[in-house]
XYZ file of C-alpha atoms in Angstrom:
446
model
C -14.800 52.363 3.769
C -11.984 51.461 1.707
C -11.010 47.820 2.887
C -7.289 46.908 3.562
C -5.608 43.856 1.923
C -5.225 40.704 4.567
C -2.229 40.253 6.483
C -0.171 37.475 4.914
C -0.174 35.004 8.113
C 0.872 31.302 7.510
C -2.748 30.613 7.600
C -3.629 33.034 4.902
C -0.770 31.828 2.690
C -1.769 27.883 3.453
C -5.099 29.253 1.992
C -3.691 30.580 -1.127
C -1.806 27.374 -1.921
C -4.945 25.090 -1.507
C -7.037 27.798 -3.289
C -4.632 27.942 -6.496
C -3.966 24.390 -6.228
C -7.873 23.439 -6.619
C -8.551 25.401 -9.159
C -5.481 23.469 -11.008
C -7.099 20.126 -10.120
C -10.133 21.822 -11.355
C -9.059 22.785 -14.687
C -7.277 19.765 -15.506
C -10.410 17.055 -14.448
C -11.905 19.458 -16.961
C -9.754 19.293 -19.970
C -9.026 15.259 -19.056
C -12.847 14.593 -18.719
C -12.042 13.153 -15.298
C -13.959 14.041 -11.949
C -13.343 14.467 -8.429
C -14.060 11.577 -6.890
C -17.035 11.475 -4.281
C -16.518 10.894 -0.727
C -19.658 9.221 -0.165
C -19.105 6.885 -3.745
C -17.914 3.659 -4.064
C -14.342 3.408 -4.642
C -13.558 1.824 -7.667
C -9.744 1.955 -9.290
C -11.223 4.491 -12.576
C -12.376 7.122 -9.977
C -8.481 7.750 -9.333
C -8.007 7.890 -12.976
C -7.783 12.129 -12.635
C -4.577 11.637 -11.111
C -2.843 9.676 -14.359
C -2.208 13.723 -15.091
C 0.786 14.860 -13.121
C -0.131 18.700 -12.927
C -3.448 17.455 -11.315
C -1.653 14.628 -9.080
C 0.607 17.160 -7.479
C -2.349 19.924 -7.131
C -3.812 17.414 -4.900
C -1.111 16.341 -2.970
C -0.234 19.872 -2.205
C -4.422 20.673 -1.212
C -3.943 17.405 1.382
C -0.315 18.651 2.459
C -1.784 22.133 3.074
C -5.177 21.312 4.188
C -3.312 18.613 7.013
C -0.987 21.660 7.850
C -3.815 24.050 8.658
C -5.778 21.598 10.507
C -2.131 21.320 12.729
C -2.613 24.732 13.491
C -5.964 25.476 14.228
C -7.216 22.421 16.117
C -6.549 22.507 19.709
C -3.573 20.625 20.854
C -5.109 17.315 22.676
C -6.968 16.875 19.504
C -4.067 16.651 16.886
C -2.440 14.663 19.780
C -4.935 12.181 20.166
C -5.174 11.510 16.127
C -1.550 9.385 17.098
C -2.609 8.672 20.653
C -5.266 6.909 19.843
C -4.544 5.555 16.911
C -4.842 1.758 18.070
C -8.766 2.639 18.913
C -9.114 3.470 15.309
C -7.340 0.184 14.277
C -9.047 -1.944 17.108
C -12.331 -0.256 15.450
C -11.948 -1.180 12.280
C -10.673 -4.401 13.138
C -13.942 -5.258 14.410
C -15.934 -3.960 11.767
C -13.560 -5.548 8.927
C -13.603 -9.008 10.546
C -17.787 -9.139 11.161
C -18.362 -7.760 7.985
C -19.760 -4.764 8.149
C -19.050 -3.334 4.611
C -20.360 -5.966 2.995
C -23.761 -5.398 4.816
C -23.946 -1.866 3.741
C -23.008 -2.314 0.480
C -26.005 -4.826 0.339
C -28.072 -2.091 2.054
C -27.369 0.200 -0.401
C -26.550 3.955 0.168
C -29.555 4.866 2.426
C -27.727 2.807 4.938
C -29.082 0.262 7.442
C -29.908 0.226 11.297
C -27.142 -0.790 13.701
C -29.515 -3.366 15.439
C -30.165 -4.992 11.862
C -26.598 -5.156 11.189
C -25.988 -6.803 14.692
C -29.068 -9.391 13.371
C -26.622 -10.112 10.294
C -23.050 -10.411 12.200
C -23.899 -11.057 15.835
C -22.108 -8.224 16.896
C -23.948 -6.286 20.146
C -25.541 -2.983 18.287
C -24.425 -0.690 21.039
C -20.977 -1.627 20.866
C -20.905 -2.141 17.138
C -22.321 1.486 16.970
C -19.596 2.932 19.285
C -16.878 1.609 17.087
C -18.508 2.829 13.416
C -19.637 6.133 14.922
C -15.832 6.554 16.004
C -14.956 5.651 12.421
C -17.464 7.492 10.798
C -15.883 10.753 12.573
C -12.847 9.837 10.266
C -14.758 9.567 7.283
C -14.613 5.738 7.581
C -18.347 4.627 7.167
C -21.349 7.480 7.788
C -23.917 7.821 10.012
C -26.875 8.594 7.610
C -29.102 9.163 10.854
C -29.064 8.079 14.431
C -27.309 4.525 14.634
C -28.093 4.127 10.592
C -24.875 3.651 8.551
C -23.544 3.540 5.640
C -20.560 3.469 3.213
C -18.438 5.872 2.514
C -15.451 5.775 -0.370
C -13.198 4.674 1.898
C -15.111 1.872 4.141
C -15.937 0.707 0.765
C -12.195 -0.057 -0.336
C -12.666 -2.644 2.416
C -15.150 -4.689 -0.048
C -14.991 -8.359 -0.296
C -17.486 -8.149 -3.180
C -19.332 -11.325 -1.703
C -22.057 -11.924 -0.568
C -22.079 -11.076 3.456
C -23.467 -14.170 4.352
C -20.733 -16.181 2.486
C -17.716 -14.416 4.503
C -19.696 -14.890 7.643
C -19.975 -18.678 6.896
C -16.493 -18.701 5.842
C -14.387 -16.449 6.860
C -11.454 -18.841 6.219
C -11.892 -18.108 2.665
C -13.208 -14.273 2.669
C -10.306 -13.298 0.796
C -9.996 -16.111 -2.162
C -10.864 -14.649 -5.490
C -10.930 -11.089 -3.883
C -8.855 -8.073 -5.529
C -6.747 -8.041 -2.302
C -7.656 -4.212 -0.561
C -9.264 -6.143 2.457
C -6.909 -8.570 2.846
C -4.058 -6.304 3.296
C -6.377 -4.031 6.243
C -6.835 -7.596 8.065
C -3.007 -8.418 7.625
C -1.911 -5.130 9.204
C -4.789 -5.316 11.972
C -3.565 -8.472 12.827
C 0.363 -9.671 12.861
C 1.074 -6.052 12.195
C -0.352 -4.443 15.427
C 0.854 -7.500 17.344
C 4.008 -6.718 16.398
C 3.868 -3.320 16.789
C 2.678 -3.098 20.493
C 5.787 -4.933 21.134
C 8.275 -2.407 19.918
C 8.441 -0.834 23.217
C 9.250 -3.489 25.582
C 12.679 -3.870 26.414
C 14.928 -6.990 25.402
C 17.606 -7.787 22.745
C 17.078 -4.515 20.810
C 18.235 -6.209 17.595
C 15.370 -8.580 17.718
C 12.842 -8.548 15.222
C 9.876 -7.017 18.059
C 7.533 -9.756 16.022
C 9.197 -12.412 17.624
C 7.864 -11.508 20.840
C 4.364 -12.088 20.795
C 4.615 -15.474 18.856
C 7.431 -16.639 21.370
C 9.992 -17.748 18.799
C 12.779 -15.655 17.621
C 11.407 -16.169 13.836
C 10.669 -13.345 11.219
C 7.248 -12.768 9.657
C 8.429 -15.113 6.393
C 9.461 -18.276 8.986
C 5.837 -17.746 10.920
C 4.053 -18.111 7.485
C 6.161 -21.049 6.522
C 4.041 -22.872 9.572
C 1.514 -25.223 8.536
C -0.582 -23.958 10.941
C 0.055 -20.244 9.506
C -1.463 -21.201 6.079
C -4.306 -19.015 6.095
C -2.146 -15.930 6.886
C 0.208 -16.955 4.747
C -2.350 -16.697 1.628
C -4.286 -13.492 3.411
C -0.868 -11.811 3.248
C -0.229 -13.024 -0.554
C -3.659 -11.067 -1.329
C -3.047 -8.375 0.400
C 0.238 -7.802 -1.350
C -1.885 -8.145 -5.153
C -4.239 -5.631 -3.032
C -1.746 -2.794 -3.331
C -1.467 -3.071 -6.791
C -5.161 -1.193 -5.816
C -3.750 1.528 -4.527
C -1.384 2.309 -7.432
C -1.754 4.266 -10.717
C -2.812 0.969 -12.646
C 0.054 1.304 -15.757
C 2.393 1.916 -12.366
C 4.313 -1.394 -13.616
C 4.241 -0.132 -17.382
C 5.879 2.299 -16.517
C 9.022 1.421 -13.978
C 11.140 0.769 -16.837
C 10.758 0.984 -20.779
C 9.691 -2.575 -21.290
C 9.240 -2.421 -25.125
C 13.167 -2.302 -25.506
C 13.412 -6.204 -24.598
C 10.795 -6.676 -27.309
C 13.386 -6.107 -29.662
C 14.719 -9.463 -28.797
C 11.442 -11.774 -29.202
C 11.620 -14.117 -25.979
C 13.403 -11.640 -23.716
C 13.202 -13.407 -20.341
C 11.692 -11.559 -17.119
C 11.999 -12.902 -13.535
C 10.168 -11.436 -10.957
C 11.585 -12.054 -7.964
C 10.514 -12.436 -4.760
C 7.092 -10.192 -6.107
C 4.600 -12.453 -4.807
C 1.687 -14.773 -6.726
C 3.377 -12.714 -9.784
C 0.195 -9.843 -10.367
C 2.681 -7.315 -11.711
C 3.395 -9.426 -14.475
C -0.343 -9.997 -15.689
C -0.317 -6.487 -17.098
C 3.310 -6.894 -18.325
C 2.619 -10.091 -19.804
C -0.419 -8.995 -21.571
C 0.763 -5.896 -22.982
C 4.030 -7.533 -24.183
C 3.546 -10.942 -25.765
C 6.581 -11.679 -26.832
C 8.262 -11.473 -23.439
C 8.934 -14.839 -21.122
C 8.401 -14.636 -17.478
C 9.751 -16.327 -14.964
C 7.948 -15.845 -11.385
C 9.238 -16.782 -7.708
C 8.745 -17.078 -4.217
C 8.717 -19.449 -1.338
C 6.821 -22.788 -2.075
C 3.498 -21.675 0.031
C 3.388 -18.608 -2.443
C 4.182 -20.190 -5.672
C 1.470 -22.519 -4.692
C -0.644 -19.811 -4.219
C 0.181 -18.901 -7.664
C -0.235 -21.447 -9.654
C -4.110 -21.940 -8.576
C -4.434 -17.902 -9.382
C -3.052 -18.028 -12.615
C -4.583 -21.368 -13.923
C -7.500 -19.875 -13.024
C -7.210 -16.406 -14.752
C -5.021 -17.114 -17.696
C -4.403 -20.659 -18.270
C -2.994 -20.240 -21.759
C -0.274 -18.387 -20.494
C 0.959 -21.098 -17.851
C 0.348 -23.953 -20.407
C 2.545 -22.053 -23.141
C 4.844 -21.829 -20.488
C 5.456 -18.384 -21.112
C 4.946 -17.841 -17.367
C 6.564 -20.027 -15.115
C 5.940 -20.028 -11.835
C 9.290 -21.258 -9.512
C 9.607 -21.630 -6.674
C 13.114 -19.958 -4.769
C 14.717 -18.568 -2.001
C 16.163 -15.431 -3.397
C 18.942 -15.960 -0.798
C 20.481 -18.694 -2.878
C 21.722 -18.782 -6.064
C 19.839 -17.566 -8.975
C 18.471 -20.444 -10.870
C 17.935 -18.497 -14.048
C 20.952 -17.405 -16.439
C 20.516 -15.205 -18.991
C 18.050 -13.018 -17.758
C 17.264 -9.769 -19.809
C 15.753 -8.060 -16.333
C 15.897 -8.794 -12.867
C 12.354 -7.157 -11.436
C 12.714 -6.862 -7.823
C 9.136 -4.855 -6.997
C 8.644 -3.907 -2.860
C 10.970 -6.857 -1.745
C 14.489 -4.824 -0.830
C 12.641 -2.367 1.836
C 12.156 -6.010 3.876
C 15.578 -6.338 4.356
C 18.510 -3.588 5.856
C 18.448 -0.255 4.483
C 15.477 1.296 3.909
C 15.061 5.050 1.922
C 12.506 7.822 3.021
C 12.741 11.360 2.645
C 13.683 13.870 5.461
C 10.400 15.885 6.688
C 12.381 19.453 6.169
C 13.925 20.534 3.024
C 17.172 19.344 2.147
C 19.654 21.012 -0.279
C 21.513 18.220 -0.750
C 19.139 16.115 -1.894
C 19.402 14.230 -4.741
C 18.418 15.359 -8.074
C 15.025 15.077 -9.761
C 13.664 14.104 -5.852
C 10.479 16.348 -5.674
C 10.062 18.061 -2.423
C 6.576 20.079 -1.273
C 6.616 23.995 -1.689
C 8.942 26.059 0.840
C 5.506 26.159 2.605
C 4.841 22.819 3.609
C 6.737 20.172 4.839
C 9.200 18.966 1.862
C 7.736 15.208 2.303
C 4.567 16.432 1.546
C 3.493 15.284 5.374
C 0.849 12.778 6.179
C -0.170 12.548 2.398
C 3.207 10.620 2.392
C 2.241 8.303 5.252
C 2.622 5.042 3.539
C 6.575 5.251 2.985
C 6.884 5.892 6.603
C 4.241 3.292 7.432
C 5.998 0.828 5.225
C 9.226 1.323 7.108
C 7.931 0.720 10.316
C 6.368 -2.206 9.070
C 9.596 -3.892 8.114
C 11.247 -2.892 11.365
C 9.128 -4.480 12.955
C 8.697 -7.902 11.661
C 12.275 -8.016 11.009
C 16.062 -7.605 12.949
C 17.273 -4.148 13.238
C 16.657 -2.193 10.197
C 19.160 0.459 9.171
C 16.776 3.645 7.928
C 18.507 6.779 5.472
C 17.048 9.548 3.880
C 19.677 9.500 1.449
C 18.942 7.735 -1.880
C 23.279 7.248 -1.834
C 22.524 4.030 -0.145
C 20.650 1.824 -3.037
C 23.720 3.510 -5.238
C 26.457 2.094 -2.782
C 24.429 -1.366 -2.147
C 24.044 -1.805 -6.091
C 28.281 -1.091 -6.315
C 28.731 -3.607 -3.755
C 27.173 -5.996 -5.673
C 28.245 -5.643 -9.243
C 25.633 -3.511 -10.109
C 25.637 -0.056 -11.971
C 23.276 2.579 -10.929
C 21.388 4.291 -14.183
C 18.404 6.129 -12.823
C 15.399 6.945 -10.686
C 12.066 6.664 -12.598
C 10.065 8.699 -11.150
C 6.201 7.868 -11.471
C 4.192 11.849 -11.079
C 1.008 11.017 -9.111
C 2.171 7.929 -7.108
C 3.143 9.204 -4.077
C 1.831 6.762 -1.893
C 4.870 3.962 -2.984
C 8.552 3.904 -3.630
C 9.678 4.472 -6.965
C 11.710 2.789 -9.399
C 15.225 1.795 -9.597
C 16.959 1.276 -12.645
C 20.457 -0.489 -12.714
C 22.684 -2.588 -15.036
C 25.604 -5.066 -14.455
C 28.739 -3.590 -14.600
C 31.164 -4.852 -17.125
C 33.397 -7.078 -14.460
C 30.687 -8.658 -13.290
C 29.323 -10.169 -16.049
């Protein structure tokens, strides 16, 4: 019986896409010598290193897009709306597993995974409860249930990692995150001031307040809190976290947001980072381009913060003084003259005006701004959660923040200010993070 050809239903054709779209990832880990990564592996920064080629970057972006679109229409309704409903059991979940360290016992359990009770012996967490909230995770793929009430990690639990010794962050927990790459730090930032803040976005009051004023009971921003003495510790968790997401980015990410070996021209070119942090976007910059000065700053807790991380790390390069650390408030006067670049890196987005694409296809957008196939939603959908996420983040440990679609604004800020706009670069593969900015000064300002 001669079989007819399938009826081309939005299922069918979401199919096709992921279909054609793996065997593109496919073919390129293949020419690249790059792999797949392994859900139930380690993470470990090289395993992203198949998506440093763009063609393979975008297949899977579009087989996540796709795959997330089909699940929307096949699961049954109360199910895709409990994934947002409850949401804060996943974060109250991990929250309890991140701060009793949990990874850190199965890592040192290795992958057949340990007992619940025996992790409960390690933590002092009750195994019945502790098993309720990993089994919960593990149904997201966040820690697995090898067998009944035995665990272990997945890729994704493991991102989580301290890298210590589980008895030494149980000891310590003050200092869990010294020394640490930063991934952990950042989860514990967001499961802590972040949710507080967030559960306060619907209660009603002056609706320019920042909502994170309410639960601390000042009407202070998240940068005044951390300025408290007694706010140290978050203060240096959040400084971590923020070299943390340097993590989650294509690792030449920096290299690449603007063509660096132009200053080199000029030996002694000066750099200042502002605002950045402890400064870890300019350990790859500095070491790649040695004839380039830096100049680093933040508030005093930071640069403090700093100094100890660099000292430690590269001491030559702060004794040289070809870093120097400063500290300033980047809403005074700029202490530095004759500056070849200006880096401002994930710093604007905390302040009014933040940029995120529409969810439907827009034909106005601007140009070069890649949207999904006509198939899928043009921002890609929940592959491109962390733009959204980091826009609710800044709304709500700030005063009111004004949100576009429209890339126009950064353009019209930059005129404002005496600066030119010259492009967007565009970084294929990193869609997890805004990208780059390139202006100039105009001529009148100078």
């Amino acid at each position: 019986m001669l079989s007819l050809p399938p009826i081309s239903t939005p299922t069918r054709q979401l199919l096709t896409l992921i279909t054609r779209s793996i065997e593109t990832l496919e073919a390129s880990c293949q020419s690249s010598g790059t792999t797949i990564p392994n859900l139930h592996s380690a993470f470990t920064p090289p395993s992203q290193a198949f998506r440093s080629n763009p063609g393979a970057a975008e297949a899977a972006r579009i087989i996540a897009a796709a795959a997330l679109q089909l699940e929307a229409i096949v699961s049954p309704l109360q199910v895709s709306l409990y994934h947002i409903i409850g949401g804060h059991f996943k974060s109250a979940a991990l929250c309890v597993c991140l701060e009793s360290g949990v990874t850190e016992i199965l890592r040192e359990a290795r992958p057949q995974g340990i007992h619940v009770r025996d992790i409960g012996a390690k933590n002092g967490q009750d195994p019945e409860k502790l098993a309720r909230f990993m089994r919960f995770l593990a149904t997201h793929h966040i820690y697995r249930e090898v067998s009944p009430n035995v665990f272990a990690n997945t890729r994704i639990s493991s991102m989580f990692d301290t890298l210590k010794p589980s008895a030494e962050i149980l000891a310590d927990p003050e200092h869990k995150h010294d020394g640490t790459f930063g991934l952990a730090a950042l989860a514990s930032h967001h499961l802590d001031e972040t949710c507080k803040a967030s559960a306060a976005t619907v209660r009603s009051g002056d609706p320019t307040a920042a909502p994170f004023a309410r639960p601390i009971g000042r009407p202070e921003t998240i940068w005044t809190y951390y300025a408290r003495p007694d706010e140290r510790f978050r203060q240096q968790r959040f400084g971590i976290g923020m070299g943390g997401v340097r993590a989650l980015q294509p690792p030449d990410a920096i290299l690449k947001a603007y063509d660096w070996s132009r200053l080199e021209l000029a030996a002694g070119s000066l750099v200042v980072d502002v605002g950045e942090g402890v400064g870890t976007s300019c350990f790859l910059l500095a070491d790649n381009f040695p004839e380039l000065k830096f100049v680093v700053q933040d508030l005093e807790g930071v640069i403090r913060q700093g100094k100890e991380l660099w000292s430690t790390k590269v001491p030559a390069v702060i004794s040289s003084e070809r870093v120097i650390l400063q500290m300033h408030d980047f809403f005074t006067p700029q202490p530095q003259n004759g500056a070849a670049v200006f880096l401002l890196k994930q710093i604007t987005h905390n302040w009014s005006d933040d940029i995120v694409p529409f969810a439907c296809h827009d034909p106005d957008a601007e140009e070069g701004l890649q949207e999904a196939p006509a198939l899928l939603l043009a921002n890609y959908g929940a592959t491109n959660d962390m733009a959204y996420n980091t826009d609710l983040i800044v709304r709500v440990f700030f005063f009111l923040i004004v949100t576009s679609a429209h890339g126009c604004i950064f353009v019209e800020l930059l005129a404002r200010t005496g600066w030119e706009f010259v492009t967007v670069r565009r970084q294929p593969g990193d869609s997890t993070f805004s990208q780059c900015i390139e202006a100039k000064k105009t001529e009148d300002s100078l």
